[in-house]
CSV table of C-alpha atoms and ligand atoms in Angstrom, one decimal:
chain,number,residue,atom,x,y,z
A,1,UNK,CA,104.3,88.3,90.4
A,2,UNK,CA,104.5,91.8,89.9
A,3,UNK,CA,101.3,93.8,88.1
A,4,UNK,CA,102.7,96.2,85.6
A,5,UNK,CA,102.0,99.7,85.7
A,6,UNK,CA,100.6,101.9,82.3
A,7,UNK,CA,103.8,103.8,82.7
A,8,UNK,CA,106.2,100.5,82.3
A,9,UNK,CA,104.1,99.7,79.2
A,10,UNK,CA,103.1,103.0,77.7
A,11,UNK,CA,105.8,103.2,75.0
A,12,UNK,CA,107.0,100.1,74.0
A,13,UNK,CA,105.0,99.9,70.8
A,14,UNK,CA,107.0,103.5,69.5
A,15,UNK,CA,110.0,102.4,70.9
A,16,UNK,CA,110.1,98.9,69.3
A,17,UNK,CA,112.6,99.6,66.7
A,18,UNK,CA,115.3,101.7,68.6
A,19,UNK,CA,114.7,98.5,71.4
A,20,UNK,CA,115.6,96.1,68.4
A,21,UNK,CA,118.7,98.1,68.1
A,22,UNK,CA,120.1,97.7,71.3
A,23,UNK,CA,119.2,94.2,71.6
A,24,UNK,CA,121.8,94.1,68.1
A,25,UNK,CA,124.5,95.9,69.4
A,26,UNK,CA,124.3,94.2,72.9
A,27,UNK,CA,124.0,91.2,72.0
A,28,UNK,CA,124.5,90.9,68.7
A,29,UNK,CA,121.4,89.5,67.3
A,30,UNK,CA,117.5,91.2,67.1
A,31,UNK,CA,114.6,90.2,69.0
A,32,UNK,CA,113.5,87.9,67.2
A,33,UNK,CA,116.6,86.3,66.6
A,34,UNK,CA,117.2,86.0,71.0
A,35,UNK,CA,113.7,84.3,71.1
A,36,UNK,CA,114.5,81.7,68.5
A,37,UNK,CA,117.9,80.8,70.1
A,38,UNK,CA,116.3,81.1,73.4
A,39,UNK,CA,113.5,78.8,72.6
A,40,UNK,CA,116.4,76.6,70.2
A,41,UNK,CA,114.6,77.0,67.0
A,42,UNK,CA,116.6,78.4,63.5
A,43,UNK,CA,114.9,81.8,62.5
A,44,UNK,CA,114.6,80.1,58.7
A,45,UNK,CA,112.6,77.0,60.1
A,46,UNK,CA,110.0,79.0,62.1
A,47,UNK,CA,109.5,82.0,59.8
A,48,UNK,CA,106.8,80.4,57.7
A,49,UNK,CA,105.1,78.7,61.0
A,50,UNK,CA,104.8,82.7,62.2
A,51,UNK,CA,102.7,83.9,59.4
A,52,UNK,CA,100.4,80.9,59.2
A,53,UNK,CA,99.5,81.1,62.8
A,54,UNK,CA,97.7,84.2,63.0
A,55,UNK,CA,97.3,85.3,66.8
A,56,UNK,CA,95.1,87.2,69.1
A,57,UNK,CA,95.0,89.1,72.5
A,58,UNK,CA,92.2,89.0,74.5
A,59,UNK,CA,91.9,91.7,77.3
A,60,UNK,CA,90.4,89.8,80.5
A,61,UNK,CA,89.3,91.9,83.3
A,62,UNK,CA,89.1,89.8,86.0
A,63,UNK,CA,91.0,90.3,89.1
A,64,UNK,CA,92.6,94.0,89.6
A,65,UNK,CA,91.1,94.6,85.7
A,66,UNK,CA,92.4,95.5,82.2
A,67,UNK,CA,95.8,97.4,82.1
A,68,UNK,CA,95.5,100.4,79.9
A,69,UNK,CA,97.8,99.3,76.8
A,70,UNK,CA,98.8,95.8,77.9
A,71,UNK,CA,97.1,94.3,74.8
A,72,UNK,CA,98.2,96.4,72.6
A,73,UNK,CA,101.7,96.6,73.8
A,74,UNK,CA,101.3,92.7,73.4
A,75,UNK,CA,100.3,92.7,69.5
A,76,UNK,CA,102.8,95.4,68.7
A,77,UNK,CA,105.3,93.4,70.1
A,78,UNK,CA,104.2,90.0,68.1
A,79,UNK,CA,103.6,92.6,64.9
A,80,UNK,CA,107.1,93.6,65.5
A,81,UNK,CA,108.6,89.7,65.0
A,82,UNK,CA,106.3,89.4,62.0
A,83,UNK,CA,103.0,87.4,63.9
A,84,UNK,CA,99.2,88.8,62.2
A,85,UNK,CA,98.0,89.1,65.1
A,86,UNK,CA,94.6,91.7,66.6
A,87,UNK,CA,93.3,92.3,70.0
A,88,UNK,CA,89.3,91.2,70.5
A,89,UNK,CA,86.7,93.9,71.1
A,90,UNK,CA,85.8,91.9,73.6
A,91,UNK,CA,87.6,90.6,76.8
A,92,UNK,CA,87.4,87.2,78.8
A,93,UNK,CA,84.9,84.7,77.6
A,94,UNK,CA,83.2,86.7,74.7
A,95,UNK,CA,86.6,87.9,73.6
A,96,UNK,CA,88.3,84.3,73.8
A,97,UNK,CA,84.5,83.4,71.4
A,98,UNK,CA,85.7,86.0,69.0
A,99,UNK,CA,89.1,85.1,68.8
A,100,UNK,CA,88.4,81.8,67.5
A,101,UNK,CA,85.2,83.1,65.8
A,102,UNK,CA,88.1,85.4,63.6
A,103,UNK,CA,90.4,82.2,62.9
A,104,UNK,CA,93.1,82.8,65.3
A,105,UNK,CA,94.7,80.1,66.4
A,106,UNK,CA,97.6,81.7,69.0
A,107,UNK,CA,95.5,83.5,71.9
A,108,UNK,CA,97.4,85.5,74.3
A,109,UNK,CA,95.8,86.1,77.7
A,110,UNK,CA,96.8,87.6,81.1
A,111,UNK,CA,94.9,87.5,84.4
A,112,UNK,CA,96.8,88.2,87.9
A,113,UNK,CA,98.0,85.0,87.8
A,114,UNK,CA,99.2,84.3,84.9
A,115,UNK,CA,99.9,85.2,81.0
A,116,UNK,CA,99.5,82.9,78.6
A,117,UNK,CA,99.8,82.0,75.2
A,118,UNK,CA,97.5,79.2,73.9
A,119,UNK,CA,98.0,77.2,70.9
A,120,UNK,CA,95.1,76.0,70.2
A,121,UNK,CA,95.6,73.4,67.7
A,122,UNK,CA,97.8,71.8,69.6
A,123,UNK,CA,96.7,72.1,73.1
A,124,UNK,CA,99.6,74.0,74.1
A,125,UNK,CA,100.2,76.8,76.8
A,126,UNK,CA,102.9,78.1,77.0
A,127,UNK,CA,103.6,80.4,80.1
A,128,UNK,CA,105.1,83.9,80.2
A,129,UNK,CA,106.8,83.5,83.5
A,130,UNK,CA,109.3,80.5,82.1
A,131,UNK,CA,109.7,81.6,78.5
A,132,UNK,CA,111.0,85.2,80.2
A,133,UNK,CA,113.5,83.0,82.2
A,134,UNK,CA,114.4,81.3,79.1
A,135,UNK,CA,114.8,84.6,76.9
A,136,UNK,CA,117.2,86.7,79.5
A,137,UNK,CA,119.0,83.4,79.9
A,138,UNK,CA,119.8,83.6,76.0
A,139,UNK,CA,120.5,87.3,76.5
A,140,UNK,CA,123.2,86.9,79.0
A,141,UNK,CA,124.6,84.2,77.4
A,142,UNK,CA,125.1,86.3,74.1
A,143,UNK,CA,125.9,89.9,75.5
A,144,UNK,CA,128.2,88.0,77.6
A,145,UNK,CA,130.5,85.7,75.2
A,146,UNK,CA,129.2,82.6,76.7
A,147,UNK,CA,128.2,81.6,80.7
A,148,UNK,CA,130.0,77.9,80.3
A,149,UNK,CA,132.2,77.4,82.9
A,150,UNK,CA,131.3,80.8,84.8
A,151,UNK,CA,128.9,81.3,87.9
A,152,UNK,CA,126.0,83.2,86.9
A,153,UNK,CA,124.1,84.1,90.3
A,154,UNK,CA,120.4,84.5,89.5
A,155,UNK,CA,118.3,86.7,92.5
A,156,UNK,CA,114.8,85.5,92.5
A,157,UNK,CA,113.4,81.6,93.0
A,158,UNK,CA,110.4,82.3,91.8
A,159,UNK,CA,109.3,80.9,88.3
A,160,UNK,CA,111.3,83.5,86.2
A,161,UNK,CA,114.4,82.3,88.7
A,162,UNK,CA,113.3,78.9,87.8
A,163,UNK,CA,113.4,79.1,84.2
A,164,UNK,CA,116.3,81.1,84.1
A,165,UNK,CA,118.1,78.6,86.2
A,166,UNK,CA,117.3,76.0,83.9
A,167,UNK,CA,118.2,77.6,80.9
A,168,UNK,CA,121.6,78.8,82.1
A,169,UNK,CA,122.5,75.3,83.4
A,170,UNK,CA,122.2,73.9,80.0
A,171,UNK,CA,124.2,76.8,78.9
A,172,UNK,CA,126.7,75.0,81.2
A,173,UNK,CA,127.3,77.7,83.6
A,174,UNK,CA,127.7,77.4,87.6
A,175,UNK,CA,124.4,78.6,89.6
A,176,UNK,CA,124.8,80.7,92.7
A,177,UNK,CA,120.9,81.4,93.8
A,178,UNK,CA,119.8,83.9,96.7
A,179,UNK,CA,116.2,84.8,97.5
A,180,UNK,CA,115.2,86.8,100.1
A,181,UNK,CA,113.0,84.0,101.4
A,182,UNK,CA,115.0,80.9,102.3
A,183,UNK,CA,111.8,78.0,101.4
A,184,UNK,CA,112.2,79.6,98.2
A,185,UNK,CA,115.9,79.1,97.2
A,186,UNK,CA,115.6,75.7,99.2
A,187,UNK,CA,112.4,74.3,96.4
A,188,UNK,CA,114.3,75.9,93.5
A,189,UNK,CA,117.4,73.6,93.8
A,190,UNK,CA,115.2,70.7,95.2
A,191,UNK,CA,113.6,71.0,92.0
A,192,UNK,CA,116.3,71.6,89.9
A,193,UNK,CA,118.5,68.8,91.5
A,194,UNK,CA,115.4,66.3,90.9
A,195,UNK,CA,114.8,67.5,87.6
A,196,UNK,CA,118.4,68.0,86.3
A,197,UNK,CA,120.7,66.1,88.3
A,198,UNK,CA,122.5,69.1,88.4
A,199,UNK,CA,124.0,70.9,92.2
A,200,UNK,CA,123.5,74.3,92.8
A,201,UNK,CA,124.9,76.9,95.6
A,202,UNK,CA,122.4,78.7,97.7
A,203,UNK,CA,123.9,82.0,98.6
A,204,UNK,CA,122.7,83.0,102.0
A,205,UNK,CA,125.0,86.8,102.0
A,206,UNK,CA,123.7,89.1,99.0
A,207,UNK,CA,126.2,91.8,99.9
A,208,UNK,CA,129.5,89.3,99.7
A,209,UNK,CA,128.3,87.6,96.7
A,210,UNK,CA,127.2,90.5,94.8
A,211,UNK,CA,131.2,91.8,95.3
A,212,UNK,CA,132.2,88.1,94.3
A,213,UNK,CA,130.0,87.7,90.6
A,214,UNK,CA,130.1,89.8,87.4
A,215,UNK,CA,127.4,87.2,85.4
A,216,UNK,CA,123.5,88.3,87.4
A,217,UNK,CA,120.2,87.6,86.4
A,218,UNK,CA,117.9,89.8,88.6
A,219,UNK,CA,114.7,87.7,88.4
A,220,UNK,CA,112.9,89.9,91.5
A,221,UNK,CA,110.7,92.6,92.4
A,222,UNK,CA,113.1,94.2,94.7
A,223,UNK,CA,114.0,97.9,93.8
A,224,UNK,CA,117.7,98.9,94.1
A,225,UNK,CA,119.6,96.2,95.3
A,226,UNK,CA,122.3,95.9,93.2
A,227,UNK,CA,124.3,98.9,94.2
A,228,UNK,CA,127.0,100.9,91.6
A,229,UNK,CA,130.2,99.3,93.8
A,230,UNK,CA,129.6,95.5,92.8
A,231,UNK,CA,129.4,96.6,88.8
A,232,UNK,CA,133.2,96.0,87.1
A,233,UNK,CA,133.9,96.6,83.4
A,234,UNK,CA,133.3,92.5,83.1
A,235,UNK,CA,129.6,92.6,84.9
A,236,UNK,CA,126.9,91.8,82.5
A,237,UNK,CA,123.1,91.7,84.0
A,238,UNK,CA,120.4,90.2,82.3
A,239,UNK,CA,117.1,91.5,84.3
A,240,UNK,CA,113.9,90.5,83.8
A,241,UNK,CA,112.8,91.7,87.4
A,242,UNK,CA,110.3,94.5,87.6
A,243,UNK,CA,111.0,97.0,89.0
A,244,UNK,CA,114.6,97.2,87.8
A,245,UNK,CA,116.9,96.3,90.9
A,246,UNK,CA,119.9,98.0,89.8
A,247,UNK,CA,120.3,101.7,91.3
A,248,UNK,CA,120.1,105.0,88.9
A,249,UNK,CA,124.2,104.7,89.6
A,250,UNK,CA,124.7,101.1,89.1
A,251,UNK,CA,122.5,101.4,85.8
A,252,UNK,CA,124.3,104.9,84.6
A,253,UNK,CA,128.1,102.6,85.4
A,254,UNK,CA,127.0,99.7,83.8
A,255,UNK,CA,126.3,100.6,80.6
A,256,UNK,CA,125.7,99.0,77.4
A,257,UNK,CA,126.7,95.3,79.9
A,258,UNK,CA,122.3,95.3,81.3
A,259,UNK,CA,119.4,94.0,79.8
A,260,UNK,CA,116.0,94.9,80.7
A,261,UNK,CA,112.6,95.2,79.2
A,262,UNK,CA,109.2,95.0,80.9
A,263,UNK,CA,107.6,92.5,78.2
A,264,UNK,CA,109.2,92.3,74.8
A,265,UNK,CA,111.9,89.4,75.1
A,266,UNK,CA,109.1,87.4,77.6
A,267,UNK,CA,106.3,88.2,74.7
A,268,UNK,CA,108.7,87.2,72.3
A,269,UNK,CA,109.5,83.7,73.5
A,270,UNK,CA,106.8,82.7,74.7
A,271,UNK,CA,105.9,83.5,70.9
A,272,UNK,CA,108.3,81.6,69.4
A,273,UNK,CA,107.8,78.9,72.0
A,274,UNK,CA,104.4,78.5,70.8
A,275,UNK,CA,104.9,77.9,67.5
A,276,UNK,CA,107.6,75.9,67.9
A,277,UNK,CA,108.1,72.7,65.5
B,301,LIG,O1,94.9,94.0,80.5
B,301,LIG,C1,94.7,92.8,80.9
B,301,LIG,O2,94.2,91.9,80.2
B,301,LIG,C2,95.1,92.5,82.3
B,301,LIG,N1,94.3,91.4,82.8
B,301,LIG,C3,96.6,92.1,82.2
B,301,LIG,C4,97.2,91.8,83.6
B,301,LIG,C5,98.6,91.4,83.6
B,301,LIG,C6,99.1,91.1,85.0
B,301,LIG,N2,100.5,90.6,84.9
B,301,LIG,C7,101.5,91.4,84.8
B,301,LIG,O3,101.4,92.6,84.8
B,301,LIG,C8,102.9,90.8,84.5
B,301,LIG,C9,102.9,90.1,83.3
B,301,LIG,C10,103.5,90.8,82.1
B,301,LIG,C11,103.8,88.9,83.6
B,301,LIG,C12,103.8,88.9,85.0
B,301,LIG,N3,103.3,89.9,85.5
């Protein structure tokens, strides 16, 4: 799980609307509109559930400690799909106390381990990790046209991997999987094969099958491994991975065909998720 650094989150809040911009011409819908078909909601159903669930952040410092701007990076996000939503003055117990104390009802929470969002009311988390997977799923599957049929590979079996596995199986594409740790790509499709009755390829040679795909999820934490040579004008890359693994070339050839954000599309479904009917 990689920690974020103050520079990956220092200006998302300012650059929220010019972000919601590209998400439109990329893909052809806002952010909002990507978490609700990523989570399978209708934007007209859930827009009444949003403002009557007002929300809260509450900084915890346990672990490596408070990230300069995580919260608020997290409530300008929700602010930005139209949640009511403040960040406690306090963190960890006495700022969980105070969020309920001030009637919220949606607490969003992040130690090294995880980030959550809680509903309280109905005893829900919901998990930042597999509503990211879900979110760049439904990215790639709008940016791109539509993964049915195709074989999206997906680099990383961790729980982003997972999720995003998941999700772009039920979009109906093919899954290619590589991880730079065998056990790991080995448990994903164990799991996936129990849970969906659904066959997928482990890829054990990144460097062929990187020349042989133009649909990739990059769900790791490795820097610069998707080189400028493997991108084509028909690669699309949805990457949730931090820090970005295309390389200053691949990115500059690419082009408008790469998603990437450090928080907003995971914040935003695990959002939606949440509220969710
Ligand atoms: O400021 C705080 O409350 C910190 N405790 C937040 C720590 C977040 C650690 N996790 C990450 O940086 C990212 C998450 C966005 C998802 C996975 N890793």
């Amino acid at each position: 799980m990689t920690r974020l650094k103050v520079a990956d989150i220092k200006d998302i809040e300012k650059q929220l609307p010019q972000y919601d911009d590209e998400l439109v011409r990329k893909t052809g819908t806002n952010l909002r509109g990507i978490a609700c078909f990523a989570v399978g909601v209708g934007e007209e159903e859930i827009f009444h559930n949003i403002a009557a669930v007002p929300a809260a952040v509450v900084p915890i410092t346990a672990g490596q400690g408070i990230i300069t701007g995580f919260s608020t990076a997290v409530k300008a996000i929700l602010e930005f799909i139209g949640f009511k939503v403040f960040v406690t003055k306090l963190a960890d117990a006495a700022g969980t106390a105070e969020a309920f104390e001030r009637g919220s009802r949606l607490i969003f929470m992040a130690d090294d381990n995880r980030f959550v969002a809680l509903n309280i009311k109905r005893c829900l988390v919901v998990d930042n990790a597999a509503a990211t997977g879900k979110g760049f799923a439904a990215a790639l599957e709008l940016m791109s046209g539509g993964v049915a049929g195709e074989r999206v590979l997906v680099l990383g079996c961790g729980p982003v991997g997972f999720s995003v596995v998941e999700s772009i199986i039920r979009f109906g594409a093919r899954v290619s999987v590589y991880d730079i740790v065998p056990g790991y790509s080995l448990a994903l499709r164990e799991k996936i094969e129990a849970q969906l009755k659904t066959r997928i390829k482990i890829e054990k040679d990144l460097k062929r099958v990187l020349s042989e795909v133009r649909l990739i999820v990059d769900a790791t934490n490795a820097a610069g491994i998707i080189p400028e040579e493997v991108i084509s004008p028909r690669t699309y890359i949805a990457a949730p991975g931090m820090p970005l693994g295309l390389t200053p070339a691949a990115v500059e050839k690419i082009a408008g065909r790469l998603l990437h954000d450090p928080l907003q599309l995971g914040v935003a479904a695990m959002a939606i998720e949440a509220i969710k009917l």
